[in-house]
PDB file of C-alpha atoms in Angstrom:
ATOM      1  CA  UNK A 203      24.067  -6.700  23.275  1.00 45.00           C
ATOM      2  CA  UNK A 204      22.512  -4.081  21.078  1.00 60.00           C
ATOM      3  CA  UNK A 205      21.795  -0.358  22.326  1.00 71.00           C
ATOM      4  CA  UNK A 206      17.935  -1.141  22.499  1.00 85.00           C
ATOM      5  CA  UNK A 207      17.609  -4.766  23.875  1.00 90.00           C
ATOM      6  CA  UNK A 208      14.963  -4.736  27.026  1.00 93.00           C
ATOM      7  CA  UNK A 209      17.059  -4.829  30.450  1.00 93.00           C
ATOM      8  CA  UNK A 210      16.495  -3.234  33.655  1.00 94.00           C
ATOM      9  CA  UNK A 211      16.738   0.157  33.756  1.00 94.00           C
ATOM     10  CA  UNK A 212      15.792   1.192  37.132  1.00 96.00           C
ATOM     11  CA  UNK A 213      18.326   4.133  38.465  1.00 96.00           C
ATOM     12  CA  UNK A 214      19.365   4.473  35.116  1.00 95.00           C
ATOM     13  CA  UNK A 215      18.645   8.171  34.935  1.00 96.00           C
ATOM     14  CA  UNK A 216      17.038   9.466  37.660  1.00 97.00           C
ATOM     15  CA  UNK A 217      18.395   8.541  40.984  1.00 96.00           C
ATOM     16  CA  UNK A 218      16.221   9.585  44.488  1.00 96.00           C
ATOM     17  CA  UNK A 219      18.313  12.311  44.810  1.00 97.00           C
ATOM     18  CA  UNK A 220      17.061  13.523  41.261  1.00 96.00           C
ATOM     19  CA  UNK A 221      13.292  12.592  42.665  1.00 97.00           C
ATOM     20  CA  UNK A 222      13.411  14.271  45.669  1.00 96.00           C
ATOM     21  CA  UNK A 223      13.727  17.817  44.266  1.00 96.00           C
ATOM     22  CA  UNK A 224      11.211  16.973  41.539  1.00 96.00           C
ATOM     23  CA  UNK A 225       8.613  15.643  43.568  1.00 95.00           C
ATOM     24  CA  UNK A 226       9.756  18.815  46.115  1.00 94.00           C
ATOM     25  CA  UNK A 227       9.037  21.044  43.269  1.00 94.00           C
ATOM     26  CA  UNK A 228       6.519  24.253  43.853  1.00 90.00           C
ATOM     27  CA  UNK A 229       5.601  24.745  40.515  1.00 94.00           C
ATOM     28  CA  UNK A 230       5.566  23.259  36.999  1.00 94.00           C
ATOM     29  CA  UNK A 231       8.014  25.734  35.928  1.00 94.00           C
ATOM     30  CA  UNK A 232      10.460  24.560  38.198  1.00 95.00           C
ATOM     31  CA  UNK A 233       9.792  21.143  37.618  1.00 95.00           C
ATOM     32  CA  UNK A 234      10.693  21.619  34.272  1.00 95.00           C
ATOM     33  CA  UNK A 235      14.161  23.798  35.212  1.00 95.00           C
ATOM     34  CA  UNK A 236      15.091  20.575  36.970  1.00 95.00           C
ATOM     35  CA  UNK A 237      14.381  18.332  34.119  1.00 96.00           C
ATOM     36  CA  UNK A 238      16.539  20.580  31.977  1.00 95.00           C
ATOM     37  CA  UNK A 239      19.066  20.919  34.042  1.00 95.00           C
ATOM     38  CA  UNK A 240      19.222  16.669  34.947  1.00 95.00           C
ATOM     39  CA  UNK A 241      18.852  15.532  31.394  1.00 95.00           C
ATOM     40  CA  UNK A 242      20.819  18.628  30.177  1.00 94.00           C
ATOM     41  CA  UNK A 243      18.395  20.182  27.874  1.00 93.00           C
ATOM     42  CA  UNK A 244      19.151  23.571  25.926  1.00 90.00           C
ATOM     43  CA  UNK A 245      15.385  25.101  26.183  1.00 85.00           C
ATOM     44  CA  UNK A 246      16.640  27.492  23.297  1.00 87.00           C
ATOM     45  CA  UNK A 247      15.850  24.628  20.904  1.00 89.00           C
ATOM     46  CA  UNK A 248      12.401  24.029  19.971  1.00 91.00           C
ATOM     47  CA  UNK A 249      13.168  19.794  19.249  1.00 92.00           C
ATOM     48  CA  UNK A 250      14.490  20.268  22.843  1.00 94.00           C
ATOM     49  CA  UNK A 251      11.563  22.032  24.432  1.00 94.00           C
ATOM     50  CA  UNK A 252       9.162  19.585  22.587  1.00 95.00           C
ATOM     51  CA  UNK A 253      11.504  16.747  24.280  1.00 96.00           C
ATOM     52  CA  UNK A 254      11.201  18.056  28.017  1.00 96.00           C
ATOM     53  CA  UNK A 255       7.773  18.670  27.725  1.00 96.00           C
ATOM     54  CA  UNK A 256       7.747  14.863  27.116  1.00 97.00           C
ATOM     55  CA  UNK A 257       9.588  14.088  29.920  1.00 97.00           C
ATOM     56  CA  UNK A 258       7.587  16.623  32.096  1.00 97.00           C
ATOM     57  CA  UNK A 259       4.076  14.735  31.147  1.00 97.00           C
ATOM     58  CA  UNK A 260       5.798  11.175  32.126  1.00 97.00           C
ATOM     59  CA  UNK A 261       6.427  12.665  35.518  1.00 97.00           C
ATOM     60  CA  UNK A 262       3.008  14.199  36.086  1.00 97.00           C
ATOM     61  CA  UNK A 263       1.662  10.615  35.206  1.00 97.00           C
ATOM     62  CA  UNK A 264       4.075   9.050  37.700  1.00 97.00           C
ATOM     63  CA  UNK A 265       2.709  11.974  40.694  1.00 96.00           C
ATOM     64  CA  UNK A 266      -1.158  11.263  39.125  1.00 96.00           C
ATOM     65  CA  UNK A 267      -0.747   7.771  39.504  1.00 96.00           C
ATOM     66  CA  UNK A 268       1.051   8.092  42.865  1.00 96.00           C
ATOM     67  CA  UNK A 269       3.737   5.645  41.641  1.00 97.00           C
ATOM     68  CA  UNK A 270       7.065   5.388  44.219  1.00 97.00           C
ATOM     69  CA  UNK A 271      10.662   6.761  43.149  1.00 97.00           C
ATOM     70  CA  UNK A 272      11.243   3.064  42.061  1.00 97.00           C
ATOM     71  CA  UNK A 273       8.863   2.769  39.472  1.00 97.00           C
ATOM     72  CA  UNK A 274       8.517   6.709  38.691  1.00 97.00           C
ATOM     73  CA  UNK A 275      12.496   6.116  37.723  1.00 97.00           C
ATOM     74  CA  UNK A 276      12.329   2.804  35.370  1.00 97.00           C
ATOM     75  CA  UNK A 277       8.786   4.480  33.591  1.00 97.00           C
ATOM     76  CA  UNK A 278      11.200   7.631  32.955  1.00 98.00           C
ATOM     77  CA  UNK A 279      13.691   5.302  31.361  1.00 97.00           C
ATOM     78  CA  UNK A 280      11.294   3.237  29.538  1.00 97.00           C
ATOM     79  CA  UNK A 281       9.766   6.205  27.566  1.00 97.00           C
ATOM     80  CA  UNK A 282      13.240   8.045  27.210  1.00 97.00           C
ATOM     81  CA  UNK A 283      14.615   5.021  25.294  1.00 97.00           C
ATOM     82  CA  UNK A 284      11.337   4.212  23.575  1.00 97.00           C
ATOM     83  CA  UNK A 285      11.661   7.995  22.059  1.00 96.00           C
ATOM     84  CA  UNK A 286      15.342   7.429  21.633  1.00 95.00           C
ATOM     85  CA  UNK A 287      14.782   4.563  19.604  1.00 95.00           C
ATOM     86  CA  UNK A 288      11.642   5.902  17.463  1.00 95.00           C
ATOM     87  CA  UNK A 289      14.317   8.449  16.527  1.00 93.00           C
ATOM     88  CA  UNK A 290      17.413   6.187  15.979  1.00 91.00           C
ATOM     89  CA  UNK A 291      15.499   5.930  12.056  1.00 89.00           C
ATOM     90  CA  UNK A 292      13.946   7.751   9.582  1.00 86.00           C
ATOM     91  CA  UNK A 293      12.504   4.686   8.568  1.00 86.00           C
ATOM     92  CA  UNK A 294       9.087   3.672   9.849  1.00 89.00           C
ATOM     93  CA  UNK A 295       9.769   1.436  12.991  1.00 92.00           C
ATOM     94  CA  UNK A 296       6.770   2.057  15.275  1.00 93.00           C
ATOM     95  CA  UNK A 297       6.010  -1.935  15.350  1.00 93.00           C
ATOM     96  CA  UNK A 298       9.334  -2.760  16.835  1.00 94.00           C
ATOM     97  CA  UNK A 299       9.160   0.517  18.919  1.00 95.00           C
ATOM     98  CA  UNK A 300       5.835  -0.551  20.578  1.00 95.00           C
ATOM     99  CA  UNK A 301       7.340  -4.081  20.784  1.00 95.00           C
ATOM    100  CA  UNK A 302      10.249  -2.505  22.811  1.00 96.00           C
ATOM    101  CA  UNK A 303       7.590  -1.310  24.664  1.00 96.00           C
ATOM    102  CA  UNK A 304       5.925  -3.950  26.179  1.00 95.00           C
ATOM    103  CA  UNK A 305       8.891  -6.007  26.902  1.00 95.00           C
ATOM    104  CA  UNK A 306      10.008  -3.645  28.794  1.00 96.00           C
ATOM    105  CA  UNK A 307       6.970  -3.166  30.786  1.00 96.00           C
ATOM    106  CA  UNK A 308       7.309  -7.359  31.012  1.00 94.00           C
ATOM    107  CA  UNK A 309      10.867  -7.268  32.562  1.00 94.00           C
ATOM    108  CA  UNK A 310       9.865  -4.518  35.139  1.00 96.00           C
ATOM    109  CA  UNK A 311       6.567  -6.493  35.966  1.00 94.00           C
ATOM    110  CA  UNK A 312       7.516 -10.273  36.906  1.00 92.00           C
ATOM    111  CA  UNK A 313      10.162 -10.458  39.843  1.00 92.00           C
ATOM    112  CA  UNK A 314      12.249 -13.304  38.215  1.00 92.00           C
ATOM    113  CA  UNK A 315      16.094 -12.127  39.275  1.00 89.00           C
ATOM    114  CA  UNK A 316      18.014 -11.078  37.290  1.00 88.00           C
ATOM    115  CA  UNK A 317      16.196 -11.971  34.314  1.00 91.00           C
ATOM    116  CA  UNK A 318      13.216  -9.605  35.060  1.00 93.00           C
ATOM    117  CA  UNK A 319      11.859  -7.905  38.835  1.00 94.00           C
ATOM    118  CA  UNK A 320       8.727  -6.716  40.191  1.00 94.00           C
ATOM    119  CA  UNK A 321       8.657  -3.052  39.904  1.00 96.00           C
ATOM    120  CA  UNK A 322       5.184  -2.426  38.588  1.00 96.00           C
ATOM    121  CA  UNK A 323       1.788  -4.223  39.512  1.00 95.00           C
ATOM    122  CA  UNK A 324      -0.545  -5.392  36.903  1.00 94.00           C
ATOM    123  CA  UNK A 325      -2.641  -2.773  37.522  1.00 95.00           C
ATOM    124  CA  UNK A 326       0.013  -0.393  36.613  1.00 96.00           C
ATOM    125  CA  UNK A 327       1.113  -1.929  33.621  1.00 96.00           C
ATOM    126  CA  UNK A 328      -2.177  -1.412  32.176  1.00 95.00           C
ATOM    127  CA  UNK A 329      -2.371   2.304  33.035  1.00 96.00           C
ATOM    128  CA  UNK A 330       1.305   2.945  31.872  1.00 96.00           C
ATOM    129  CA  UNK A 331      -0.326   0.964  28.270  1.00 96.00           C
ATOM    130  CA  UNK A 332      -3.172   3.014  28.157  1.00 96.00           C
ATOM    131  CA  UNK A 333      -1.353   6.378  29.022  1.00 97.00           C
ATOM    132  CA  UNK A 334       1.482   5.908  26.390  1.00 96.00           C
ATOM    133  CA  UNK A 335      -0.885   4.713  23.783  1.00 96.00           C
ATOM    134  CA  UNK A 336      -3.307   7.598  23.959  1.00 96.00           C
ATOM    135  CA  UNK A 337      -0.004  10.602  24.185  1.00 96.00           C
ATOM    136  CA  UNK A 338       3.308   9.150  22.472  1.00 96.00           C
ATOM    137  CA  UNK A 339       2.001   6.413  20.220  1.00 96.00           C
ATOM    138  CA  UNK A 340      -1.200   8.338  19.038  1.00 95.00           C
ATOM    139  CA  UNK A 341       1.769  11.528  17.761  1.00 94.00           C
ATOM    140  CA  UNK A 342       4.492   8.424  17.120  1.00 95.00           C
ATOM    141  CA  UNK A 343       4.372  10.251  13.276  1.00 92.00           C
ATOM    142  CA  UNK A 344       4.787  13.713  14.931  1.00 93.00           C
ATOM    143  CA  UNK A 345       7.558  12.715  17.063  1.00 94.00           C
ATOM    144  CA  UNK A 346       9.471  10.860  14.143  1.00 92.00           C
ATOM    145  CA  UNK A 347       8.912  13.567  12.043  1.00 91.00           C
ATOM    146  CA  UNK A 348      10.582  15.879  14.246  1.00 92.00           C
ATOM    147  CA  UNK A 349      13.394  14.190  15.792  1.00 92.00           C
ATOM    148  CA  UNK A 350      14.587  12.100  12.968  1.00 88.00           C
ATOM    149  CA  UNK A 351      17.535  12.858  10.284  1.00 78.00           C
ATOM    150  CA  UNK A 352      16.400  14.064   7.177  1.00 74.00           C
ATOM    151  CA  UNK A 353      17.551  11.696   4.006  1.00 70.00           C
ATOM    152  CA  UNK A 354      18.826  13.413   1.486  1.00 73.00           C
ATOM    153  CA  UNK A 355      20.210  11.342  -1.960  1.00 70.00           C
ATOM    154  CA  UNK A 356      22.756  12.560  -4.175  1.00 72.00           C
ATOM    155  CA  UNK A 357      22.208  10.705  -7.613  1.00 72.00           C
ATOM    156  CA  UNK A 358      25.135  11.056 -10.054  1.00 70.00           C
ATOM    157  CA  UNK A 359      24.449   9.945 -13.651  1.00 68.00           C
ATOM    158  CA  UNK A 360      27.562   8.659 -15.830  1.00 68.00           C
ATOM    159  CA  UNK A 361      27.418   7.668 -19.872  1.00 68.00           C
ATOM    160  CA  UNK A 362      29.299   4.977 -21.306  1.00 72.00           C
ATOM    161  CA  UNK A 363      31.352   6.765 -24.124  1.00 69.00           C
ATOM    162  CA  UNK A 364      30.688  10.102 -22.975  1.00 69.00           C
ATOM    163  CA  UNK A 365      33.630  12.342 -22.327  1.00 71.00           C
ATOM    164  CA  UNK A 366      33.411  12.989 -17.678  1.00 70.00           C
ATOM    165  CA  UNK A 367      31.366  15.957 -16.958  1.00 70.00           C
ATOM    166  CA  UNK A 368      33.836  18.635 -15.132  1.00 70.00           C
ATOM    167  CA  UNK A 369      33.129  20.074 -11.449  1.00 72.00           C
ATOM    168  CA  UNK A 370      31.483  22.684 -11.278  1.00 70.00           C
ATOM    169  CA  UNK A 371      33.596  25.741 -10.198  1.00 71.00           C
ATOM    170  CA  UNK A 372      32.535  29.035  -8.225  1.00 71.00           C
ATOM    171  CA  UNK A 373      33.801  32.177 -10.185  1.00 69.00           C
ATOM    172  CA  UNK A 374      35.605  34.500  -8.290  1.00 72.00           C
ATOM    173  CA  UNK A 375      34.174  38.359  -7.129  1.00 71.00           C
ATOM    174  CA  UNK A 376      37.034  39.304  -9.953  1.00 67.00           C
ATOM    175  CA  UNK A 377      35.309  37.058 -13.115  1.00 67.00           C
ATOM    176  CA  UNK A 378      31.929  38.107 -11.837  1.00 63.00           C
ATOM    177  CA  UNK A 379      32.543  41.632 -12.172  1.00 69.00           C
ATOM    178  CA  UNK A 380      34.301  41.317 -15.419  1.00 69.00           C
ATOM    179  CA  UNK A 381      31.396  39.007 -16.926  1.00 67.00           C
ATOM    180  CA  UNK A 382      29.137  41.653 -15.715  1.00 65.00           C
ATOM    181  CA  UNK A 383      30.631  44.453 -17.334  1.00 67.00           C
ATOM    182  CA  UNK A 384      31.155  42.041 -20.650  1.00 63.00           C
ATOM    183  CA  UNK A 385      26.985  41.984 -20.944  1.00 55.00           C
ATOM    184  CA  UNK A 386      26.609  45.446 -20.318  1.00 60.00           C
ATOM    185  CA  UNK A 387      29.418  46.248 -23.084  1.00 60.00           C
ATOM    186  CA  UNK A 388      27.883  43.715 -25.443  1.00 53.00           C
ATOM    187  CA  UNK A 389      26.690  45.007 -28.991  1.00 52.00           C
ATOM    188  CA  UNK A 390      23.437  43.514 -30.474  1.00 54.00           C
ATOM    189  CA  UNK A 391      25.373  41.777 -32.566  1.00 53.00           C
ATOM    190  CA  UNK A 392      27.489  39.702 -29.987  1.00 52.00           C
ATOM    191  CA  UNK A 393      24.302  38.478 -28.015  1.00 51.00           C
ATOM    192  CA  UNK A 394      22.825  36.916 -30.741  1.00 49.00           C
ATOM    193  CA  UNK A 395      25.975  35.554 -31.201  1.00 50.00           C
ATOM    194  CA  UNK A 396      26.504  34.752 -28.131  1.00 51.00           C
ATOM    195  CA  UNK A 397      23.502  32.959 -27.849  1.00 53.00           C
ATOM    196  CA  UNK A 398      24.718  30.303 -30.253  1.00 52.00           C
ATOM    197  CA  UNK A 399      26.685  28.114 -28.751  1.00 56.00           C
ATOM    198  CA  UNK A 400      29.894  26.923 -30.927  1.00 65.00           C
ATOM    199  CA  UNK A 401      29.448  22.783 -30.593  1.00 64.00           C
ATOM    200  CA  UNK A 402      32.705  21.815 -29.459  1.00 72.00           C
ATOM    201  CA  UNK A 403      34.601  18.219 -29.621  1.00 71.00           C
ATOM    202  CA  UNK A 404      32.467  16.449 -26.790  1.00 66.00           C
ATOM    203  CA  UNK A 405      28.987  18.014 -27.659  1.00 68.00           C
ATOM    204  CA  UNK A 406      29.975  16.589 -30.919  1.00 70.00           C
ATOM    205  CA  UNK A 407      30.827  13.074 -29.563  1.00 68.00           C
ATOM    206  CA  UNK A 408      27.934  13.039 -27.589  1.00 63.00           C
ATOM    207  CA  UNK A 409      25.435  13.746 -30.617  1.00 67.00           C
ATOM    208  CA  UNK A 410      26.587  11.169 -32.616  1.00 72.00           C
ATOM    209  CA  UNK A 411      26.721   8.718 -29.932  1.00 67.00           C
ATOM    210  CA  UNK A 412      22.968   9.821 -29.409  1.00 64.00           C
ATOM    211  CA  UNK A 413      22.308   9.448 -33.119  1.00 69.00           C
ATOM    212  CA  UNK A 414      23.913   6.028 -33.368  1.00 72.00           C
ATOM    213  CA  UNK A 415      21.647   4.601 -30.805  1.00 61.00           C
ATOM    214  CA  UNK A 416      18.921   6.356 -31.593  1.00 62.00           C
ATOM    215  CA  UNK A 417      19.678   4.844 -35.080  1.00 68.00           C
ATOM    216  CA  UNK A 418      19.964   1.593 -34.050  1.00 69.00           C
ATOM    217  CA  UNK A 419      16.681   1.411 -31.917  1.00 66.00           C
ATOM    218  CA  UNK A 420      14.756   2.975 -34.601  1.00 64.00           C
ATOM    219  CA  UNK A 421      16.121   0.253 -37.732  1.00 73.00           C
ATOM    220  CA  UNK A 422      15.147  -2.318 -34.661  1.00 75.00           C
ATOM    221  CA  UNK A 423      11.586  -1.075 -34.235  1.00 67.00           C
ATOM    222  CA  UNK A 424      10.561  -0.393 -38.039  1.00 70.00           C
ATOM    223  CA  UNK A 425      11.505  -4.090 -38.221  1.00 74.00           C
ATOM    224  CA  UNK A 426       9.054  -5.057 -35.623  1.00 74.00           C
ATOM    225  CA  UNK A 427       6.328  -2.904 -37.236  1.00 67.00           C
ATOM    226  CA  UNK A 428       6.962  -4.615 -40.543  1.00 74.00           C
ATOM    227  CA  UNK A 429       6.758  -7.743 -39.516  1.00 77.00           C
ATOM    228  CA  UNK A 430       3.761  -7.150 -37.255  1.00 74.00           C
ATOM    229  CA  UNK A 431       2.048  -5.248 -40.281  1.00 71.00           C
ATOM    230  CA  UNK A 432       3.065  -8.548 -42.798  1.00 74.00           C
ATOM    231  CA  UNK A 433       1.463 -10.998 -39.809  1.00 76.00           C
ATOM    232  CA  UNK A 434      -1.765  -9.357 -39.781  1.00 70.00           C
ATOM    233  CA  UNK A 435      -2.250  -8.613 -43.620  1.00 70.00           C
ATOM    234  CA  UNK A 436      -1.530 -12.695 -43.750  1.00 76.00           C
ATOM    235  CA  UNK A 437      -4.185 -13.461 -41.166  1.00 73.00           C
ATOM    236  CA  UNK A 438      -6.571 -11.146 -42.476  1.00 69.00           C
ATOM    237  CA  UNK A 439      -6.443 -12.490 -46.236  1.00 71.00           C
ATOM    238  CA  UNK A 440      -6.704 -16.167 -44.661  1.00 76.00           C
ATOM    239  CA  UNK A 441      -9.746 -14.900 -42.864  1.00 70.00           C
ATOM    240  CA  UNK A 442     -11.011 -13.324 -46.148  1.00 68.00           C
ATOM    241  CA  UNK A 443     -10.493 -16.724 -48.095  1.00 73.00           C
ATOM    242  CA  UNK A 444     -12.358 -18.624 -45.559  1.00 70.00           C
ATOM    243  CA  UNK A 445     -15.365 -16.347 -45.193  1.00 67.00           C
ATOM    244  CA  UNK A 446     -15.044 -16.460 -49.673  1.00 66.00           C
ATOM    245  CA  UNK A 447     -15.259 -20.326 -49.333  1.00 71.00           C
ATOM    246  CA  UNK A 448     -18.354 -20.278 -46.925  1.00 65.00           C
ATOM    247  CA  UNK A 449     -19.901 -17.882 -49.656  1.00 61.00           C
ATOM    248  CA  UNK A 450     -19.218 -20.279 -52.665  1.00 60.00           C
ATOM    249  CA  UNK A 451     -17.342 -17.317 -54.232  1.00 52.00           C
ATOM    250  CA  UNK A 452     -14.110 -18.791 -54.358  1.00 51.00           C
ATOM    251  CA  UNK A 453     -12.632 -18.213 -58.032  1.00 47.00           C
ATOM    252  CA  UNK A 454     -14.214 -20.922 -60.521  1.00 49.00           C
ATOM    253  CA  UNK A 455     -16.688 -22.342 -57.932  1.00 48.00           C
ATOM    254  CA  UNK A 456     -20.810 -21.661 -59.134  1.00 48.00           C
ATOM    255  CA  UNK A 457     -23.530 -19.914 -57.759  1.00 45.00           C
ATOM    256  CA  UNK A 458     -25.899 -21.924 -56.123  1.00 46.00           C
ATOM    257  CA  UNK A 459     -28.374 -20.284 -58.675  1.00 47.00           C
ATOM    258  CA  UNK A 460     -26.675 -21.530 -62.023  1.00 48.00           C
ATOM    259  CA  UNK A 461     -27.074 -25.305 -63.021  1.00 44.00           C
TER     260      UNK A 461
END
């Protein structure tokens, strides 16, 4: 059973206890304390602030739409896990997360124990459509955006024949004072030296390798030319011959004058 296959979710994270205070609420603000506190969200963090607004919405939906602590508990569930699983990518998913969707509304709308029960009318399956198409699914981007990992690639490039490139290694406070002292001390003389690089063994390596390839593809292209060049100078002087031959100018043929 995977993490994100459709069951029953009703209880799963708000209980009536949980529902009671919410619904008993006096203001929005405390409303939202309570969500923070049950789902155990650090309102210091925007991602987590943008998240319990989320949750806060759902349950002003559930109170608009007068829905019982029954179904006011699975919808909560339902658009946790469809978040949850938007996020579980950074890969664009929002087919199979709308998919998720719906079968979920299915096995919370037909009361077929224990494959599926009868928590929401009709009625209310359409509204619960409507309402998360037109708030999560129209900022599905927004929310993936924000909640996703970030994929970050590390390529590492590596030259048959050419000597391992060493790891790069952080100079200590020590070298970096002496190095800085070394440029300030440094005649005219020793920064133009200085910027000449001696080539050393593997530079050296590495050039001819480069010029032996380089070599070799350049031999293998002039041949192409050539051959290209050789093709069309041979189709061109057949072309030439033929057009002679229409002309009756072909060597030791006669003008059509001379009798």
């Amino acid at each position: 059973m995977t993490l994100f296959e459709p069951k029953i979710c009703v209880w799963n994270d708000l209980t009536s206890e949980h529902l009671d205070l919410i619904y008993s609420a006096s203001n929005n603000e405390n409303t939202l304390g309570l969500l923070a506190d049950i789902c155990k969200i650090d309102q210091s963090e925007i991602k987590q602030e943008i998240l319990l607004e989320f949750y806060f919405h759902t349950i002003q939906f559930a109170k608009s739409r007068e829905l019982n602590y029954a179904q006011t508990s699975a919808l909560f569930t339902i658009m946790k896990n469809v978040h949850n699983l938007c996020a579980s990518t950074p890969y664009n998913n929002n087919e199979a997360v709308y998919s998720y969707f719906k079968q979920m509304l299915v096995k919370h709308s037909l009361q077929r124990p224990p494959y599926s029960i009868g928590v929401f009318t009709v009625n209310q399956v359409q509204a619960i459509t409507e309402y998360a198409l037109n708030t999560y699914f129209r900022h599905f981007n927004m929310y993936k955006y924000t909640f996703t990992p970030k994929v970050r690639v590390d390529i590492s490039l590596h030259y048959e024949g050419a000597p391992p490139t060493p790891e790069p290694v952080e100079p200590t406070p020590v070298e970096v004072e002496a190095a800085d002292e070394a440029v300030l001390e440094a005649s005219p003389e020793e920064e133009i030296a200085e910027q000449e690089p001696t080539e050393t063994e593997e530079m050296r390596q590495l050039r001819e390798i480069i010029q032996t390839v380089m070599g070799s593809e350049l031999k293998t292209l002039q041949g192409k030319l050539e051959k290209m060049i050789s093709e069309q100078d041979s189709k061109l002087a057949k072309q030439v011959e033929a057009l002679e031959e229409s002309a009756g100018l072909k060597a030791g043929s006669k003008s059509p004058g001379n009798k």
